[in-house]
Coordinates of C-alpha atoms in Angstrom, one line a residue:
X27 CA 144.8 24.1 158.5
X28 CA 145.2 27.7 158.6
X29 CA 142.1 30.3 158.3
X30 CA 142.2 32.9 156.2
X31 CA 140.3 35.9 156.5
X32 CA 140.0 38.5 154.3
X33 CA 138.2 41.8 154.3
X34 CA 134.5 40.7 153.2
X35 CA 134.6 38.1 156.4
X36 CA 135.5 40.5 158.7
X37 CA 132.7 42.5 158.1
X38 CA 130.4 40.3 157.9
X39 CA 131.7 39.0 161.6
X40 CA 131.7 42.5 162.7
X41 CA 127.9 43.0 161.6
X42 CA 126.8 39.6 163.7
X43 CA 128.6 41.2 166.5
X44 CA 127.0 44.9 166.1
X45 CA 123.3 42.6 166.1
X46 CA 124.0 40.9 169.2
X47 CA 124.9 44.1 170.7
X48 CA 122.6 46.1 168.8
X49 CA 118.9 44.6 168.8
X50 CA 119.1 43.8 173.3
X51 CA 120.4 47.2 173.7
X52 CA 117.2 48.6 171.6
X53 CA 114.9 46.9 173.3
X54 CA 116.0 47.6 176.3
X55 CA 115.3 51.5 175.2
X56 CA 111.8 51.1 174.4
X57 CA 110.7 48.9 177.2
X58 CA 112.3 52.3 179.2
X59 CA 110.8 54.6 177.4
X60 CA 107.4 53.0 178.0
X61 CA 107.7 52.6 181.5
X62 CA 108.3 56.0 181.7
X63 CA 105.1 56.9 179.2
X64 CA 103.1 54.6 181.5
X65 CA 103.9 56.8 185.2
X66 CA 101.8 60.1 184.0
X67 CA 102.0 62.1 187.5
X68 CA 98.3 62.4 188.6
X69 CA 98.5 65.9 190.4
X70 CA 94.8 67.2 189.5
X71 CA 92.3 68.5 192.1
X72 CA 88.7 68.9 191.5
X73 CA 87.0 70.7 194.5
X74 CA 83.7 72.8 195.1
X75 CA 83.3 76.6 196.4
X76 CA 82.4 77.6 199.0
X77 CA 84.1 74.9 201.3
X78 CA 82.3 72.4 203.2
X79 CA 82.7 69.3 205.0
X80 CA 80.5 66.8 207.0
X81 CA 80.8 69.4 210.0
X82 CA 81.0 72.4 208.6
X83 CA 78.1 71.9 205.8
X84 CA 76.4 74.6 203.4
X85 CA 73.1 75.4 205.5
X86 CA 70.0 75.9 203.3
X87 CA 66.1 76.0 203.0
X88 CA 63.9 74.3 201.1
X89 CA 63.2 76.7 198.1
X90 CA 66.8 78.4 198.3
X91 CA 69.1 78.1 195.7
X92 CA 72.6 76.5 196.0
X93 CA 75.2 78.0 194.0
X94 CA 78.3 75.8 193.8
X95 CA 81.7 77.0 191.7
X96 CA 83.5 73.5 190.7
X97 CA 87.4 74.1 190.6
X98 CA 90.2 72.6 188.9
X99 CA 93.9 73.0 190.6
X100 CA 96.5 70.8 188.1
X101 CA 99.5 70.9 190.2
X102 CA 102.1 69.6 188.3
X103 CA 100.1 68.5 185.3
X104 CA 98.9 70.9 182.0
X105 CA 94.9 69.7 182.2
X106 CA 93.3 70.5 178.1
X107 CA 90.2 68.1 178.7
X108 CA 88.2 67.5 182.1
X109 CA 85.1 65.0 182.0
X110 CA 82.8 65.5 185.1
X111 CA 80.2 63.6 186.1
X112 CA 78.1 65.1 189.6
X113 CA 76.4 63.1 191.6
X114 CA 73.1 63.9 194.1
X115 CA 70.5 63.1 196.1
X116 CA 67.1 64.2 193.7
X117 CA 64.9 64.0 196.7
X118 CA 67.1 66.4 198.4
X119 CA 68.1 69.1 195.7
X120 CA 67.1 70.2 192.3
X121 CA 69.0 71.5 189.6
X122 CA 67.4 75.5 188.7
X123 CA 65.4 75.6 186.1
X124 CA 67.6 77.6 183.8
X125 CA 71.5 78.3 184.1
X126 CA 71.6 75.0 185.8
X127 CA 75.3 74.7 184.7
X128 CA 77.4 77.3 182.8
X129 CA 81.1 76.6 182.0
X130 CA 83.7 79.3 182.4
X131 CA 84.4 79.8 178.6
X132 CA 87.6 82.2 179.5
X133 CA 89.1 78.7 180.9
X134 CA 87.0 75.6 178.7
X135 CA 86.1 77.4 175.4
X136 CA 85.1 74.2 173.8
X137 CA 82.2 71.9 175.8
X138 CA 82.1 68.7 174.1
X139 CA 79.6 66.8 175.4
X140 CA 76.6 67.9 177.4
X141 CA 75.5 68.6 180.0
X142 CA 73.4 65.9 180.1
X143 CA 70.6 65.8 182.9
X144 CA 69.7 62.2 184.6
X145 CA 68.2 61.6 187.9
X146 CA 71.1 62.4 190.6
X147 CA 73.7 63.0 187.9
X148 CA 75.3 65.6 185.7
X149 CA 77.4 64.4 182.8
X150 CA 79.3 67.2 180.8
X151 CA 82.4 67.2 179.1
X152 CA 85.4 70.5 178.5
X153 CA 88.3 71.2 176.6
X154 CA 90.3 73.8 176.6
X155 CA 90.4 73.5 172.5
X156 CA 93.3 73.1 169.7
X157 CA 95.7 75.2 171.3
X158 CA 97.8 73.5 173.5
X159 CA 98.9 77.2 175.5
X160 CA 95.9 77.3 176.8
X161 CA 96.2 74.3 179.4
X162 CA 95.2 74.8 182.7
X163 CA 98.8 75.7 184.7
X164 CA 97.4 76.9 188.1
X165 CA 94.2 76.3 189.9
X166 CA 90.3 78.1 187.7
X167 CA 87.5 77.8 187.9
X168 CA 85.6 75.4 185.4
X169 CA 82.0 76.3 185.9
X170 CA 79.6 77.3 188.3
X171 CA 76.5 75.0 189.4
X172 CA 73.3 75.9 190.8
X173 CA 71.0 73.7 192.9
X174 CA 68.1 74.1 194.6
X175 CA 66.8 72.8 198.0
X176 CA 63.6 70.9 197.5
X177 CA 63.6 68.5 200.5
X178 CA 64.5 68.5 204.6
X179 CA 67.9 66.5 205.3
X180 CA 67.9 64.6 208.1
X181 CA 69.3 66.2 211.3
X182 CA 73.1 66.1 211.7
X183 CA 73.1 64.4 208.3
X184 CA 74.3 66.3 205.0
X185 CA 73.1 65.7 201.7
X186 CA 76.1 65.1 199.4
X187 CA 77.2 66.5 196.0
X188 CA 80.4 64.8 194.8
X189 CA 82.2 63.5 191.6
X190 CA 81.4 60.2 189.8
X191 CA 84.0 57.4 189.2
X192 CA 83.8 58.6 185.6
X193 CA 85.3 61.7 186.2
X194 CA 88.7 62.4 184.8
X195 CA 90.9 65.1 183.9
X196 CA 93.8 64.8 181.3
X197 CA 97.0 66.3 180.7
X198 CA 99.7 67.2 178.2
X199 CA 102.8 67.8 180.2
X200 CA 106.1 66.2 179.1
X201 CA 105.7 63.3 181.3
X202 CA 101.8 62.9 181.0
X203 CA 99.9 60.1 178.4
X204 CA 97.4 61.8 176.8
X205 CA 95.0 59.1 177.3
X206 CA 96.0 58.5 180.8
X207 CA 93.7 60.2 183.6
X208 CA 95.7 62.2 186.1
X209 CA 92.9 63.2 188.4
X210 CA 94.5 62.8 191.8
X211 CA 91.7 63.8 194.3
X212 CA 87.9 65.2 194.3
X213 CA 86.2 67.1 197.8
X214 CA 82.9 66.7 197.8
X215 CA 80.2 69.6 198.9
X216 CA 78.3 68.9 201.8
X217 CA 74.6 70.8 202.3
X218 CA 72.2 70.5 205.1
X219 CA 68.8 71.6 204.3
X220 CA 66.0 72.7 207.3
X221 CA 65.7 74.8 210.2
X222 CA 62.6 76.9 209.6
X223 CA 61.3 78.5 211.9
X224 CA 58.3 77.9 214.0
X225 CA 55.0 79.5 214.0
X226 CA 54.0 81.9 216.5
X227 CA 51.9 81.5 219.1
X228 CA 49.3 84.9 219.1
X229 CA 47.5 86.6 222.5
X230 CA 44.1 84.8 222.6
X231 CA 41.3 87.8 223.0
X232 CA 40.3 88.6 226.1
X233 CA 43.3 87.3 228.1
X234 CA 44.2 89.0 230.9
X235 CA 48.3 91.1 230.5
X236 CA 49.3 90.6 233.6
X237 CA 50.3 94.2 235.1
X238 CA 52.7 96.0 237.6
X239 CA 50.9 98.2 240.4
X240 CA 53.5 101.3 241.2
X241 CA 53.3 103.0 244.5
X242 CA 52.4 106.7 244.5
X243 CA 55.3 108.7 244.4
X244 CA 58.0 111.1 242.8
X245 CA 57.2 111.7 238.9
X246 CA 58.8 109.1 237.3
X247 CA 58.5 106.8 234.1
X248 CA 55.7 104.6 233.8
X249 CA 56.8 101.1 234.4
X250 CA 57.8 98.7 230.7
X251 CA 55.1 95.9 230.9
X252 CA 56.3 92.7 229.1
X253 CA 54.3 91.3 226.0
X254 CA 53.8 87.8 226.5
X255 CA 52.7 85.2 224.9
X256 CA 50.4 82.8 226.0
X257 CA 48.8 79.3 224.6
X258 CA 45.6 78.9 223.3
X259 CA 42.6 78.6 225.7
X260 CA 42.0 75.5 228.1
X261 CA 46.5 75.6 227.7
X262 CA 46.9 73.6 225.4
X263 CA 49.8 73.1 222.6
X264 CA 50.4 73.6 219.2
X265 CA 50.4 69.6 217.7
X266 CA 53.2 68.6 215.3
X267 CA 52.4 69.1 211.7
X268 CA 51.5 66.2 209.4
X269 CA 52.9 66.4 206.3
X270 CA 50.6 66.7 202.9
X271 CA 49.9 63.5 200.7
X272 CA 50.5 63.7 197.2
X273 CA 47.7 60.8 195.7
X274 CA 48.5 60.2 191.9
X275 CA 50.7 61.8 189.9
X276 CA 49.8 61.0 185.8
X277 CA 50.3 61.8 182.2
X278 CA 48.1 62.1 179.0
X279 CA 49.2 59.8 176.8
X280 CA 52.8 56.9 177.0
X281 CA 54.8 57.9 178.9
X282 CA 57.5 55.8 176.0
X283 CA 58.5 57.3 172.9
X284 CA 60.9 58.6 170.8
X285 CA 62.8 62.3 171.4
X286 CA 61.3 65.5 171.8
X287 CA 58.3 63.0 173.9
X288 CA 56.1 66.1 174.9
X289 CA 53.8 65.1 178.3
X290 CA 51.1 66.7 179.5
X291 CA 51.4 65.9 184.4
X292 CA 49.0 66.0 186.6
X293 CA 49.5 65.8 190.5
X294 CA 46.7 65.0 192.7
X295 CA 47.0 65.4 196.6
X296 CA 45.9 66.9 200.0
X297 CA 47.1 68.6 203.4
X298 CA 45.1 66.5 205.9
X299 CA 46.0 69.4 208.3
X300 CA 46.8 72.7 206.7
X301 CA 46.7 73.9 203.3
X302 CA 48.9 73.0 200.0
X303 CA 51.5 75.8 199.3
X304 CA 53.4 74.7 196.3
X305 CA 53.1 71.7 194.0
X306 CA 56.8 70.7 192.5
X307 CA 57.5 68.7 189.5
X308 CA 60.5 66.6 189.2
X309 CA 61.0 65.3 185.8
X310 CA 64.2 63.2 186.5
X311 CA 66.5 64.9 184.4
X312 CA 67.5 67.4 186.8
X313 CA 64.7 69.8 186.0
X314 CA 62.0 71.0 187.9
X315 CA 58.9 73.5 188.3
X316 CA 56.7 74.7 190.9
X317 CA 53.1 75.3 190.3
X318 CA 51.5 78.6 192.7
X319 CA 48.4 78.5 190.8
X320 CA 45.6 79.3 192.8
X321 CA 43.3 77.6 190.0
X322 CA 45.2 74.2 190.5
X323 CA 44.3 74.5 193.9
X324 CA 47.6 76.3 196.0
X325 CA 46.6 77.4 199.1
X326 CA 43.7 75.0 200.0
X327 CA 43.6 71.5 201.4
X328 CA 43.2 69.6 198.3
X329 CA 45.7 70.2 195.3
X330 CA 44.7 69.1 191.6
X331 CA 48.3 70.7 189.7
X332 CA 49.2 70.0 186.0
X333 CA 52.6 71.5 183.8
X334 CA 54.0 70.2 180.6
X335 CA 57.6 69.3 179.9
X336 CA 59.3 68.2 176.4
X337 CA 62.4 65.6 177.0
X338 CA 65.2 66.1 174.1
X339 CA 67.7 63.5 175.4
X340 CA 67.1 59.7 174.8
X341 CA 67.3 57.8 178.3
X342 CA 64.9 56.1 181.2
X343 CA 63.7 59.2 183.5
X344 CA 61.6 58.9 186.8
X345 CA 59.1 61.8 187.0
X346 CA 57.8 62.7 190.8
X347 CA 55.4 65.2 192.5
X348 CA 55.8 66.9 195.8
X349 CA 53.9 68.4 198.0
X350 CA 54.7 71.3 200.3
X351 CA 52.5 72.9 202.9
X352 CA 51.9 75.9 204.9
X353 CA 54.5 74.7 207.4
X354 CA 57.1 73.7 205.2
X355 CA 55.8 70.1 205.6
X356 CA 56.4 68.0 202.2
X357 CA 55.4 64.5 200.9
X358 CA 57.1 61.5 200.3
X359 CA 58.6 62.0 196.8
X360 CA 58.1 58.0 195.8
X361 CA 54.6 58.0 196.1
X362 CA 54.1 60.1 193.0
X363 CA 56.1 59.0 190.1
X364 CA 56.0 57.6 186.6
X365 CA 59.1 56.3 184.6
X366 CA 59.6 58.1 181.1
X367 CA 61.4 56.0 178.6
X368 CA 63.0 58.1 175.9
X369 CA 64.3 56.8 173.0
X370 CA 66.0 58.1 170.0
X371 CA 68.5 60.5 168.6
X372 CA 68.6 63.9 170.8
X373 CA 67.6 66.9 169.2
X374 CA 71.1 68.6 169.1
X375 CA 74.1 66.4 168.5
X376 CA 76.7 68.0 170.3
X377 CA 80.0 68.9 168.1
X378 CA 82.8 66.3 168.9
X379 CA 86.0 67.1 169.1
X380 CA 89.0 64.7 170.4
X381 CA 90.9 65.9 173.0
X382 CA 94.5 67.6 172.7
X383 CA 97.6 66.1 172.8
X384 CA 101.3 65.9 172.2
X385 CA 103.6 63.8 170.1
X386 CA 106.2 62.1 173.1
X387 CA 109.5 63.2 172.9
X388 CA 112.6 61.9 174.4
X389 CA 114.4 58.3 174.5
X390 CA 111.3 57.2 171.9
X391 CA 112.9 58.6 169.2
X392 CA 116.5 57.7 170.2
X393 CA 115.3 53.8 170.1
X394 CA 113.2 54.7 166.7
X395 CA 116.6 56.2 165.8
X396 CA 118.9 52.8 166.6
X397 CA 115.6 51.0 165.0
X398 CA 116.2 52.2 162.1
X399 CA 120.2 51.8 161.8
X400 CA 120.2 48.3 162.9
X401 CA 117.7 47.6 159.6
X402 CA 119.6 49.6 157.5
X403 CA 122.9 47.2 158.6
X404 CA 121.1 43.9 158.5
X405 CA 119.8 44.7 154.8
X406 CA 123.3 45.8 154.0
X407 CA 124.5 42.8 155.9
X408 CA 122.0 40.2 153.9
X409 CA 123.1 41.7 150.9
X410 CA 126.8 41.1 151.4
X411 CA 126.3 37.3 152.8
X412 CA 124.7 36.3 149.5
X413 CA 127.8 37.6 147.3
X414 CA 130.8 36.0 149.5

């Protein structure tokens, strides 16, 4: 029995073959092509200016301001959308009371998100807008940051300002996701905060300057006689300072409610060995202010300060007082606080735009391409099994 092919059966033998060639060779193009989608270079650097490091730390005072510059070098990547989020030590530093955080609008036009204030973290979020030419190619800077010092580091031991796990930085290069974070590294800024000086000792009345007797001579310049200082009468020496107390610190009505919550603080306290410089107020969302008043109290032994503050941003806040005294002495900033629940819509609903990115290119389309061919043939196929 002989078997006789004619031209319909050929083709339709040469379309089985082309789909047993065809549909292993396609997949084998897409699972490449998103392997290759799926290793976005992470080359980004987020750093802060001026350098520091654990021992070579930024060295401050307590009421100085900390300027930082946060910088962003892409390396190989095009960065269009950075989200930071800072972290800090409140009972060390402050954010300033205004111009806390400005973004460099010449680099990220378009802030998204933010910044929002919490205690010990800054959340804010920057694009560089629609227009893909304006990614980030070589290393700018973002924004600039400004801290102040509010409390004494331990010696040897910086206080730390460094970049949350939610931090990211994204990219459209050729090879880059758009989704896919290609923040390689962060450095962290290191600031130790202390080193006043001591006060000095003055010349008790009366005391005798010891002197130099000269033997009668030629004319000549009258001898230099040292000042010098000596201790109090009876000798005795200056005792350490105790630092002030701060006793209550309290609000005038709930310290719960719903965005703006307006609240009217009070601070309470004493220097049991000086007097009260400075009363600061803390309210947890990385703002402060310092009361001088004389009326409240500044610059005698017992302090009785109160300041107002709205909060606009829905979230749980804790509020603190501290003390500082004539020697730079200050009080322990947990025992004057009160938790502020907020909740709510904020105030201002920041525009939101999503961040820009490119169509992929490349063997995606050549696989979309064979895709499409090999459904064309196995309609055209179908269609001619039914009629032979």
């Amino acid at each position: 029995m002989h078997l006789k092919l004619n031209g319909r059966k050929i083709f339709l033998f040469g379309f089985i073959a082309i789909l047993l060639i065809g549909i292993p060779v396609t997949i084998y193009l897409v699972q490449r092509q998103q392997q290759t989608q799926s290793r976005a270079e992470k080359a980004t650097n987020l750093t802060f200016t001026p350098a520091s490091s654990p021992s070579a730390p930024i060295q401050k005072k307590i009421g100085e301001s900390i300027p930082l510059d946060i910088f962003v070098d892409p390396g190989t990547n095009l960065v269009s959308f950075v989200k930071l989020e800072i972290q800090y030590d409140p009972e060390k530093i402050a954010t300033a009371e205004t111009g806390a955080f400005t973004p460099n609008a010449a680099v990220f036009p378009s802030v998204l998100e933010g910044p929002v204030y919490s205690p010990g973290k800054i959340s804010v979020t920057l694009s560089v807008g629609p227009d893909p030419t304006k990614a980030i190619q070589t290393k700018a800077r973002a924004a600039t940051l400004i801290f102040k010092a509010i409390g004494n580091t331990e010696p040897g031991i910086p206080t730390v300002v460094s970049y949350g796990v939610s931090t990211q930085a994204l990219s459209i290069g050729f090879n880059d996701q758009a989704s896919e974070n290609v923040l390689s590294s962060s450095t962290p800024a290191n600031i130790v905060i202390g080193g006043t000086a001591g006060p000095t000792v003055p010349i008790p009345t009366g005391s005798p300057v010891p002197t130099r007797s000269v033997t009668a001579g030629p004319t000549q310049a009258p001898p230099i006689v040292p000042t010098i200082s000596l201790p109090p009468s009876g000798g005795a020496t200056p005792s350490a300072n105790t630092n002030p107390v701060c006793s209550a610190l309290t609000v005038d009505k709930s310290p719960s409610g719903t965005a703006p919550l307006a609240l009217n603080f009070g601070a309470t306290g004493s220097d049991p060995d000086g007097t009260v410089s400075k009363v600061t107020f803390n309210f947890g969302d990385g703002q402060v202010v310092d009361v001088t008043d004389p009326a409240s109290g500044v610059g005698t032994a017992t302090v009785s300060a109160q300041t107002s503050y709205t909060y606009n941003t829905p979230g749980t806040y804790t509020a603190a007082a501290i003390l500082t005294d004539n020697a730079n002495g200050v009080s322990a900033s947990s025992s004057c606080t009160q938790t502020v629940t907020v909740s709510g819509a904020p105030t201002t609903a920041p525009p939101v735009e999503p961040p820009v990115s490119l169509a992929p290119t490349g063997s995606a389309e050549v696989a979309f391409g064979i895709g499409a061919l090999l459904i064309t043939v196995i309609l055209g196929g179908g269609f001619l099994f039914f009629f032979l």
